[in-house]
């Protein structure tokens, strides 16, 4: 290709695309709003699946680097009832197809696999516009512009590239997650550490649930899910950590103390994460010179597939472009025709909805049994 592929967003999907293109000798530039790779924390654990995320890493030629950052034992799973009764305690025997890695470590592997100048940091997009004949102009917040004949929006839920293709916008799904962290858990928070075990804890109930991971360095990272409208959360002053923690913990009155400790004993202020989704089956008509991947294309409620699908999107788009270097439109059509049904199927393959009467420990185990897990 005569002109570099322009990618907006240096998340896992955009970087996977950049890496696959680099492997095939196709020039690429990634523009990222963050000022540096360490500008913010990169989230928690990701289970990278052998049927999508790992396929992307194979296409990127990074399986050895991936295996080097896998956290052993983290595929262990415990399901607890609200009273602390352990209903499932599944060890990690090393044969599972979903090894866990820290998101930040995986992102760094991808960054390290690219030329030093491939990612341009501190480039926040303010707008995009079509110039005709498949060319697009990207304007950044500081007034700089770039014109490209192939623009890829890998810029997440609130994509600035998506409006070139679609009028769809993410909508609140009626659920938010409050994140907490407990450090040096085995020493400082032994009851919570025992409840979580070596991998993942799931303690569901209708409208309220607590999930947690054991991350690196004996850290417990909890995700406290609540089904409430946004104005319910707006009434809580999250700037006052003690007040917010007490208010969230109040919703779990009567739960086992080793579970509520994941809220009340947090070593950081609770962080509110409202959850949004695009319409299931979101798609668009082919527009020359531009496409989307990952959450920009198919944001869904968390179901364990988001990062994996973004990476597979990036790998398949890169592979299609490499197969059709002189015919961008054929490559984009090939990519989108595979991506649309895959993302639509994933959007309907969810765990039990938080508001379901079956969203209990017993209901979850029954679901696992039906799926043969």
C-alpha positions as a Markdown table, in Angstrom:
| # | Residue | x | y | z |
|---|---|---|---|---|
| 1 | Unk | 0.0 | 0.0 | 0.0 |
| 2 | Unk | 1.3 | 3.5 | -0.9 |
| 3 | Unk | -0.2 | 5.2 | 2.1 |
| 4 | Unk | 0.0 | 4.1 | 5.8 |
| 5 | Unk | -3.1 | 2.6 | 7.4 |
| 6 | Unk | -4.3 | 5.1 | 10.0 |
| 7 | Unk | -5.6 | 3.5 | 13.2 |
| 8 | Unk | -7.4 | 5.6 | 15.9 |
| 9 | Unk | -6.9 | 4.0 | 19.3 |
| 10 | Unk | -4.0 | 2.1 | 20.9 |
| 11 | Unk | -6.1 | -0.5 | 22.7 |
| 12 | Unk | -5.7 | -4.2 | 22.2 |
| 13 | Unk | -7.7 | -4.3 | 19.0 |
| 14 | Unk | -5.9 | -1.4 | 17.3 |
| 15 | Unk | -2.5 | -2.7 | 18.4 |
| 16 | Unk | -3.2 | -6.2 | 17.1 |
| 17 | Unk | -4.2 | -4.8 | 13.8 |
| 18 | Unk | -1.0 | -2.7 | 13.7 |
| 19 | Unk | 1.1 | -5.7 | 14.6 |
| 20 | Unk | -0.4 | -8.0 | 11.9 |
| 21 | Unk | 0.1 | -5.2 | 9.3 |
| 22 | Unk | 3.7 | -4.7 | 10.5 |
| 23 | Unk | 4.4 | -8.5 | 10.1 |
| 24 | Unk | 3.2 | -8.2 | 6.5 |
| 25 | Unk | 5.3 | -5.1 | 5.8 |
| 26 | Unk | 2.3 | -2.7 | 5.5 |
| 27 | Unk | 3.0 | 0.7 | 7.0 |
| 28 | Unk | 0.7 | 1.8 | 9.8 |
| 29 | Unk | 0.4 | 4.7 | 12.2 |
| 30 | Unk | -1.7 | 4.5 | 15.4 |
| 31 | Unk | -3.0 | 7.7 | 17.0 |
| 32 | Unk | -3.8 | 7.5 | 20.7 |
| 33 | Unk | -5.4 | 10.2 | 22.9 |
| 34 | Unk | -3.4 | 9.1 | 26.0 |
| 35 | Unk | -0.2 | 10.9 | 26.6 |
| 36 | Unk | 1.9 | 7.8 | 27.1 |
| 37 | Unk | 1.6 | 4.0 | 27.6 |
| 38 | Unk | 1.6 | 4.6 | 31.4 |
| 39 | Unk | -0.9 | 7.5 | 31.4 |
| 40 | Unk | -3.5 | 5.4 | 33.2 |
| 41 | Unk | -4.1 | 2.0 | 34.7 |
| 42 | Unk | -4.9 | -0.6 | 32.1 |
| 43 | Unk | -7.6 | -2.6 | 33.9 |
| 44 | Unk | -7.5 | -6.1 | 35.4 |
| 45 | Unk | -7.3 | -9.7 | 34.3 |
| 46 | Unk | -8.3 | -10.9 | 30.9 |
| 47 | Unk | -9.0 | -14.5 | 30.0 |
| 48 | Unk | -7.6 | -15.0 | 26.4 |
| 49 | Unk | -9.6 | -17.7 | 24.7 |
| 50 | Unk | -8.2 | -20.3 | 22.4 |
| 51 | Unk | -11.0 | -19.8 | 19.9 |
| 52 | Unk | -10.6 | -16.0 | 19.3 |
| 53 | Unk | -8.0 | -14.0 | 21.3 |
| 54 | Unk | -5.3 | -16.7 | 21.0 |
| 55 | Unk | -6.0 | -17.0 | 17.2 |
| 56 | Unk | -5.3 | -13.3 | 16.9 |
| 57 | Unk | -2.0 | -13.6 | 18.8 |
| 58 | Unk | -1.0 | -16.4 | 16.6 |
| 59 | Unk | -1.6 | -14.3 | 13.5 |
| 60 | Unk | 0.5 | -11.6 | 15.2 |
| 61 | Unk | 3.3 | -14.0 | 15.8 |
| 62 | Unk | 3.3 | -13.4 | 19.6 |
| 63 | Unk | 2.3 | -16.7 | 21.2 |
| 64 | Unk | 5.7 | -17.1 | 23.0 |
| 65 | Unk | 5.4 | -13.6 | 24.4 |
| 66 | Unk | 1.8 | -14.3 | 25.4 |
| 67 | Unk | 2.7 | -17.5 | 27.3 |
| 68 | Unk | 5.4 | -15.6 | 29.2 |
| 69 | Unk | 2.9 | -13.3 | 30.8 |
| 70 | Unk | 0.2 | -15.9 | 31.7 |
| 71 | Unk | -0.6 | -16.0 | 35.4 |
| 72 | Unk | -0.6 | -19.6 | 36.4 |
| 73 | Unk | -3.5 | -20.9 | 38.4 |
| 74 | Unk | -5.8 | -18.1 | 37.6 |
| 75 | Unk | -8.3 | -20.2 | 35.7 |
| 76 | Unk | -9.5 | -21.5 | 39.1 |
| 77 | Unk | -13.2 | -20.7 | 39.8 |
| 78 | Unk | -15.2 | -20.5 | 43.0 |
| 79 | Unk | -19.0 | -19.9 | 43.1 |
| 80 | Unk | -20.4 | -18.8 | 46.5 |
| 81 | Unk | -23.9 | -18.2 | 47.7 |
| 82 | Unk | -24.6 | -14.9 | 49.5 |
| 83 | Unk | -24.2 | -16.6 | 52.9 |
| 84 | Unk | -20.7 | -17.7 | 51.9 |
| 85 | Unk | -21.5 | -21.3 | 51.2 |
| 86 | Unk | -19.1 | -22.6 | 48.5 |
| 87 | Unk | -21.1 | -24.4 | 45.8 |
| 88 | Unk | -18.3 | -24.8 | 43.3 |
| 89 | Unk | -14.6 | -24.9 | 43.8 |
| 90 | Unk | -12.9 | -25.7 | 40.5 |
| 91 | Unk | -9.1 | -25.9 | 40.5 |
| 92 | Unk | -6.9 | -24.8 | 37.6 |
| 93 | Unk | -5.4 | -28.0 | 36.3 |
| 94 | Unk | -3.6 | -26.3 | 33.4 |
| 95 | Unk | -5.7 | -27.7 | 30.7 |
| 96 | Unk | -8.2 | -24.9 | 30.3 |
| 97 | Unk | -8.4 | -22.8 | 27.1 |
| 98 | Unk | -8.7 | -19.4 | 28.8 |
| 99 | Unk | -5.4 | -18.5 | 30.5 |
| 100 | Unk | -5.4 | -15.2 | 32.4 |
| 101 | Unk | -3.1 | -12.3 | 31.8 |
| 102 | Unk | -3.0 | -8.7 | 33.0 |
| 103 | Unk | -4.5 | -6.3 | 30.4 |
| 104 | Unk | -1.5 | -3.9 | 30.9 |
| 105 | Unk | 1.0 | -6.7 | 30.3 |
| 106 | Unk | -0.7 | -7.8 | 27.1 |
| 107 | Unk | -0.9 | -4.3 | 25.8 |
| 108 | Unk | 2.8 | -3.9 | 26.5 |
| 109 | Unk | 3.6 | -7.1 | 24.6 |
| 110 | Unk | 1.8 | -5.6 | 21.6 |
| 111 | Unk | 3.5 | -2.2 | 21.9 |
| 112 | Unk | 7.0 | -3.8 | 22.2 |
| 113 | Unk | 6.3 | -5.7 | 19.0 |
| 114 | Unk | 5.9 | -2.5 | 16.9 |
| 115 | Unk | 8.4 | 0.1 | 15.7 |
| 116 | Unk | 9.0 | 2.8 | 18.3 |
| 117 | Unk | 7.3 | 5.5 | 16.1 |
| 118 | Unk | 4.3 | 3.4 | 15.2 |
| 119 | Unk | 2.1 | 4.9 | 18.0 |
| 120 | Unk | 1.7 | 8.7 | 18.2 |
| 121 | Unk | 0.7 | 9.5 | 21.8 |
| 122 | Unk | -1.2 | 12.6 | 22.9 |
| 123 | Unk | -3.4 | 12.7 | 19.7 |
| 124 | Unk | -7.0 | 13.1 | 20.9 |
| 125 | Unk | -9.4 | 13.2 | 18.0 |
| 126 | Unk | -11.9 | 16.0 | 17.9 |
| 127 | Unk | -13.6 | 15.2 | 14.6 |
| 128 | Unk | -13.4 | 13.2 | 11.4 |
| 129 | Unk | -14.8 | 14.0 | 8.0 |
| 130 | Unk | -15.1 | 12.4 | 4.6 |
| 131 | Unk | -13.2 | 14.0 | 1.7 |
| 132 | Unk | -14.5 | 11.8 | -1.1 |
| 133 | Unk | -13.0 | 8.9 | -3.0 |
| 134 | Unk | -12.3 | 6.9 | 0.2 |
| 135 | Unk | -10.2 | 9.6 | 1.8 |
| 136 | Unk | -10.8 | 11.0 | 5.3 |
| 137 | Unk | -9.4 | 13.8 | 7.4 |
| 138 | Unk | -8.9 | 13.4 | 11.1 |
| 139 | Unk | -8.6 | 16.6 | 13.2 |
| 140 | Unk | -7.0 | 16.4 | 16.6 |
| 141 | Unk | -7.7 | 18.5 | 19.7 |
| 142 | Unk | -4.6 | 20.6 | 19.1 |
| 143 | Unk | -5.6 | 21.5 | 15.6 |
| 144 | Unk | -3.3 | 19.1 | 13.8 |
| 145 | Unk | -4.8 | 17.1 | 10.9 |
| 146 | Unk | -4.0 | 13.9 | 9.0 |
| 147 | Unk | -5.5 | 12.7 | 5.7 |
| 148 | Unk | -5.7 | 9.0 | 5.0 |
| 149 | Unk | -7.1 | 6.7 | 2.4 |
| 150 | Unk | -7.7 | 4.0 | 5.0 |
| 151 | Unk | -9.1 | 4.9 | 8.4 |
| 152 | Unk | -9.8 | 2.4 | 11.1 |
| 153 | Unk | -11.7 | 3.3 | 14.3 |
| 154 | Unk | -10.4 | 1.3 | 17.1 |
| 155 | Unk | -11.3 | 4.0 | 19.6 |
| 156 | Unk | -13.8 | 2.2 | 21.8 |
| 157 | Unk | -17.3 | 2.9 | 23.1 |
| 158 | Unk | -17.4 | 6.6 | 22.3 |
| 159 | Unk | -15.6 | 6.4 | 18.9 |
| 160 | Unk | -15.1 | 9.6 | 17.0 |
| 161 | Unk | -14.8 | 7.5 | 13.8 |
| 162 | Unk | -18.1 | 5.7 | 14.1 |
| 163 | Unk | -20.2 | 8.6 | 13.0 |
| 164 | Unk | -18.7 | 8.3 | 9.5 |
| 165 | Unk | -20.5 | 4.9 | 9.2 |
| 166 | Unk | -23.4 | 4.8 | 11.7 |
| 167 | Unk | -25.7 | 7.0 | 13.7 |
| 168 | Unk | -25.8 | 4.4 | 16.5 |
| 169 | Unk | -24.6 | 5.5 | 20.0 |
| 170 | Unk | -24.1 | 3.4 | 23.1 |
| 171 | Unk | -27.0 | 3.3 | 25.6 |
| 172 | Unk | -26.9 | 2.6 | 29.3 |
| 173 | Unk | -27.9 | -1.0 | 30.0 |
| 174 | Unk | -29.4 | -0.4 | 33.4 |
| 175 | Unk | -26.4 | -1.8 | 35.3 |
| 176 | Unk | -23.2 | -0.3 | 36.7 |
| 177 | Unk | -20.1 | -1.9 | 38.3 |
| 178 | Unk | -18.2 | -0.5 | 41.3 |
| 179 | Unk | -14.6 | -1.5 | 41.3 |
| 180 | Unk | -12.5 | -2.1 | 44.4 |
| 181 | Unk | -9.0 | -3.3 | 45.2 |
| 182 | Unk | -7.6 | -5.1 | 48.2 |
| 183 | Unk | -3.7 | -5.2 | 48.3 |
| 184 | Unk | -1.5 | -7.8 | 50.1 |
| 185 | Unk | -4.7 | -9.8 | 50.5 |
| 186 | Unk | -3.3 | -13.0 | 52.0 |
| 187 | Unk | -1.8 | -10.9 | 54.9 |
| 188 | Unk | -4.1 | -8.0 | 55.3 |
| 189 | Unk | -7.4 | -9.4 | 54.1 |
| 190 | Unk | -7.2 | -13.2 | 54.8 |
| 191 | Unk | -11.0 | -13.9 | 54.9 |
| 192 | Unk | -11.6 | -12.2 | 51.5 |
| 193 | Unk | -8.6 | -13.9 | 50.1 |
| 194 | Unk | -9.8 | -17.3 | 51.2 |
| 195 | Unk | -13.2 | -16.6 | 49.7 |
| 196 | Unk | -11.8 | -15.6 | 46.3 |
| 197 | Unk | -9.3 | -18.5 | 46.2 |
| 198 | Unk | -6.6 | -18.7 | 43.5 |
| 199 | Unk | -8.5 | -17.4 | 40.5 |
| 200 | Unk | -12.0 | -16.0 | 40.1 |
| 201 | Unk | -14.9 | -15.7 | 42.6 |
| 202 | Unk | -18.5 | -15.4 | 41.4 |
| 203 | Unk | -21.3 | -14.5 | 43.9 |
| 204 | Unk | -24.5 | -13.7 | 42.0 |
| 205 | Unk | -27.9 | -12.7 | 43.1 |
| 206 | Unk | -30.9 | -10.9 | 41.4 |
| 207 | Unk | -30.0 | -7.3 | 41.0 |
| 208 | Unk | -26.8 | -7.5 | 43.0 |
| 209 | Unk | -23.6 | -9.5 | 42.5 |
| 210 | Unk | -19.9 | -9.6 | 43.4 |
| 211 | Unk | -17.2 | -11.0 | 41.1 |
| 212 | Unk | -13.5 | -10.8 | 42.0 |
| 213 | Unk | -10.1 | -11.9 | 40.5 |
| 214 | Unk | -6.9 | -12.6 | 42.2 |
| 215 | Unk | -4.4 | -10.5 | 40.2 |
| 216 | Unk | -0.6 | -10.2 | 40.4 |
| 217 | Unk | 1.2 | -9.4 | 43.6 |
| 218 | Unk | -1.6 | -10.9 | 45.9 |
| 219 | Unk | -4.1 | -8.2 | 44.8 |
| 220 | Unk | -7.9 | -8.8 | 44.8 |
| 221 | Unk | -9.8 | -6.9 | 42.2 |
| 222 | Unk | -13.5 | -6.9 | 42.8 |
| 223 | Unk | -16.4 | -5.9 | 40.5 |
| 224 | Unk | -19.6 | -5.1 | 42.5 |
| 225 | Unk | -22.5 | -5.2 | 40.1 |
| 226 | Unk | -25.8 | -3.3 | 40.8 |
| 227 | Unk | -28.9 | -3.0 | 38.6 |
| 228 | Unk | -30.0 | 0.5 | 39.1 |
| 229 | Unk | -30.7 | 3.6 | 36.9 |
| 230 | Unk | -28.0 | 6.2 | 36.5 |
| 231 | Unk | -29.7 | 8.7 | 38.7 |
| 232 | Unk | -29.5 | 6.2 | 41.6 |
| 233 | Unk | -25.8 | 6.2 | 41.3 |
| 234 | Unk | -25.7 | 10.0 | 40.8 |
| 235 | Unk | -27.2 | 10.4 | 44.3 |
| 236 | Unk | -24.0 | 8.8 | 45.7 |
| 237 | Unk | -21.0 | 11.1 | 46.3 |
| 238 | Unk | -18.2 | 9.0 | 44.9 |
| 239 | Unk | -15.8 | 11.8 | 45.7 |
| 240 | Unk | -16.3 | 10.9 | 49.4 |
| 241 | Unk | -14.8 | 7.4 | 49.4 |
| 242 | Unk | -16.1 | 6.5 | 52.9 |
| 243 | Unk | -19.6 | 7.5 | 52.2 |
| 244 | Unk | -19.7 | 5.8 | 48.8 |
| 245 | Unk | -18.3 | 2.6 | 50.2 |
| 246 | Unk | -20.8 | 2.5 | 53.0 |
| 247 | Unk | -23.7 | 3.2 | 50.6 |
| 248 | Unk | -22.7 | 0.4 | 48.3 |
| 249 | Unk | -22.1 | -2.0 | 51.1 |
| 250 | Unk | -25.6 | -1.3 | 52.5 |
| 251 | Unk | -27.0 | -2.9 | 49.4 |
| 252 | Unk | -25.3 | -6.2 | 50.4 |
| 253 | Unk | -26.6 | -6.2 | 54.0 |
| 254 | Unk | -26.9 | -9.8 | 55.2 |
| 255 | Unk | -24.3 | -11.2 | 52.8 |
| 256 | Unk | -21.3 | -13.1 | 54.3 |
| 257 | Unk | -18.7 | -10.8 | 55.8 |
| 258 | Unk | -15.9 | -12.4 | 53.7 |
| 259 | Unk | -17.8 | -11.2 | 50.6 |
| 260 | Unk | -18.8 | -7.7 | 51.8 |
| 261 | Unk | -15.2 | -7.2 | 52.9 |
| 262 | Unk | -14.4 | -7.0 | 49.1 |
| 263 | Unk | -16.4 | -3.7 | 49.4 |
| 264 | Unk | -15.8 | -2.4 | 52.9 |
| 265 | Unk | -12.0 | -3.2 | 53.0 |
| 266 | Unk | -11.0 | -1.7 | 49.7 |
| 267 | Unk | -7.6 | -0.1 | 49.8 |
| 268 | Unk | -8.7 | 2.5 | 47.1 |
| 269 | Unk | -11.8 | 4.7 | 46.7 |
| 270 | Unk | -14.6 | 2.8 | 44.9 |
| 271 | Unk | -14.7 | 3.5 | 41.2 |
| 272 | Unk | -18.0 | 3.7 | 39.4 |
| 273 | Unk | -18.2 | 2.1 | 35.9 |
| 274 | Unk | -21.6 | 2.6 | 34.2 |
| 275 | Unk | -22.1 | -0.1 | 31.5 |
| 276 | Unk | -23.2 | 0.8 | 28.0 |
| 277 | Unk | -23.9 | -1.2 | 24.8 |
| 278 | Unk | -24.6 | -0.6 | 21.1 |
| 279 | Unk | -27.6 | -2.2 | 19.6 |
| 280 | Unk | -27.2 | -6.0 | 19.2 |
| 281 | Unk | -26.3 | -6.8 | 15.6 |
| 282 | Unk | -25.0 | -3.2 | 14.9 |
| 283 | Unk | -23.8 | -2.9 | 11.3 |
| 284 | Unk | -23.4 | -0.4 | 8.6 |
| 285 | Unk | -23.3 | -0.1 | 4.8 |
| 286 | Unk | -19.9 | -0.2 | 3.2 |
| 287 | Unk | -18.3 | 3.2 | 3.1 |
| 288 | Unk | -15.1 | 3.5 | 1.1 |
| 289 | Unk | -11.9 | 3.9 | 3.1 |
| 290 | Unk | -13.1 | 3.4 | 6.6 |
| 291 | Unk | -14.1 | 0.7 | 9.1 |
| 292 | Unk | -14.4 | -0.1 | 12.8 |
| 293 | Unk | -13.2 | -2.8 | 15.2 |
| 294 | Unk | -13.8 | -3.8 | 18.8 |
| 295 | Unk | -16.0 | -1.8 | 21.0 |
| 296 | Unk | -16.3 | 1.0 | 18.4 |
| 297 | Unk | -18.1 | -1.6 | 16.2 |
| 298 | Unk | -19.9 | -3.9 | 18.7 |
| 299 | Unk | -19.9 | -2.7 | 22.3 |
| 300 | Unk | -21.8 | -5.1 | 24.5 |
| 301 | Unk | -22.5 | -5.7 | 28.1 |
| 302 | Unk | -19.5 | -7.5 | 29.7 |
| 303 | Unk | -19.5 | -11.1 | 28.7 |
| 304 | Unk | -15.9 | -12.1 | 28.7 |
| 305 | Unk | -15.5 | -11.7 | 25.0 |
| 306 | Unk | -14.9 | -8.0 | 24.4 |
| 307 | Unk | -11.1 | -7.9 | 24.4 |
| 308 | Unk | -10.9 | -11.2 | 22.6 |
| 309 | Unk | -13.2 | -10.1 | 19.8 |
| 310 | Unk | -11.4 | -6.8 | 19.4 |
| 311 | Unk | -8.1 | -8.6 | 18.9 |
| 312 | Unk | -9.6 | -11.1 | 16.5 |
| 313 | Unk | -11.2 | -8.2 | 14.6 |
| 314 | Unk | -7.7 | -6.6 | 14.4 |
| 315 | Unk | -6.0 | -9.8 | 13.2 |
| 316 | Unk | -8.6 | -10.6 | 10.6 |
| 317 | Unk | -8.7 | -7.1 | 9.2 |
| 318 | Unk | -4.9 | -7.1 | 9.0 |
| 319 | Unk | -4.9 | -10.5 | 7.3 |
| 320 | Unk | -7.5 | -9.3 | 4.8 |
| 321 | Unk | -5.6 | -6.1 | 4.0 |
| 322 | Unk | -2.4 | -8.2 | 3.5 |
| 323 | Unk | -4.3 | -10.5 | 1.2 |
| 324 | Unk | -5.6 | -7.6 | -0.9 |
| 325 | Unk | -2.9 | -4.9 | -0.7 |
| 326 | Unk | -4.1 | -3.3 | -4.0 |
| 327 | Unk | -7.8 | -3.5 | -3.3 |
| 328 | Unk | -8.8 | -1.9 | 0.0 |
| 329 | Unk | -12.5 | -2.2 | -0.5 |
| 330 | Unk | -12.4 | -6.0 | -1.2 |
| 331 | Unk | -10.4 | -6.3 | 2.0 |
| 332 | Unk | -12.8 | -4.2 | 4.1 |
| 333 | Unk | -15.8 | -6.1 | 2.7 |
| 334 | Unk | -14.3 | -9.4 | 3.4 |
| 335 | Unk | -13.5 | -8.3 | 7.0 |
| 336 | Unk | -16.9 | -6.8 | 7.7 |
| 337 | Unk | -18.9 | -9.8 | 6.3 |
| 338 | Unk | -17.1 | -12.0 | 8.8 |
| 339 | Unk | -17.2 | -9.5 | 11.7 |
| 340 | Unk | -20.9 | -8.6 | 11.6 |
| 341 | Unk | -22.4 | -12.0 | 12.3 |
| 342 | Unk | -19.6 | -13.0 | 14.8 |
| 343 | Unk | -20.2 | -9.9 | 16.9 |
| 344 | Unk | -24.0 | -10.3 | 16.7 |
| 345 | Unk | -23.7 | -13.8 | 17.9 |
| 346 | Unk | -21.5 | -12.8 | 20.8 |
| 347 | Unk | -23.9 | -10.1 | 21.8 |
| 348 | Unk | -26.6 | -12.6 | 22.4 |
| 349 | Unk | -24.4 | -15.2 | 24.1 |
| 350 | Unk | -24.5 | -13.7 | 27.6 |
| 351 | Unk | -24.4 | -15.0 | 31.1 |
| 352 | Unk | -27.6 | -14.8 | 33.1 |
| 353 | Unk | -28.8 | -11.2 | 33.2 |
| 354 | Unk | -28.3 | -9.6 | 36.6 |
| 355 | Unk | -32.0 | -9.0 | 37.0 |
| 356 | Unk | -32.9 | -12.7 | 36.2 |
| 357 | Unk | -34.5 | -14.6 | 39.0 |
| 358 | Unk | -32.1 | -17.4 | 38.1 |
| 359 | Unk | -29.1 | -15.1 | 38.7 |
| 360 | Unk | -28.1 | -17.0 | 41.8 |
| 361 | Unk | -25.2 | -19.3 | 42.7 |
| 362 | Unk | -27.3 | -22.4 | 42.0 |
| 363 | Unk | -28.6 | -20.9 | 38.7 |
| 364 | Unk | -25.1 | -20.1 | 37.6 |
| 365 | Unk | -23.9 | -23.6 | 38.3 |
| 366 | Unk | -26.9 | -25.0 | 36.4 |
| 367 | Unk | -26.0 | -22.8 | 33.4 |
| 368 | Unk | -22.4 | -24.1 | 33.6 |
| 369 | Unk | -23.7 | -27.7 | 33.6 |
| 370 | Unk | -26.0 | -27.0 | 30.6 |
| 371 | Unk | -23.0 | -25.6 | 28.7 |
| 372 | Unk | -20.8 | -28.5 | 29.7 |
| 373 | Unk | -18.2 | -26.2 | 31.5 |
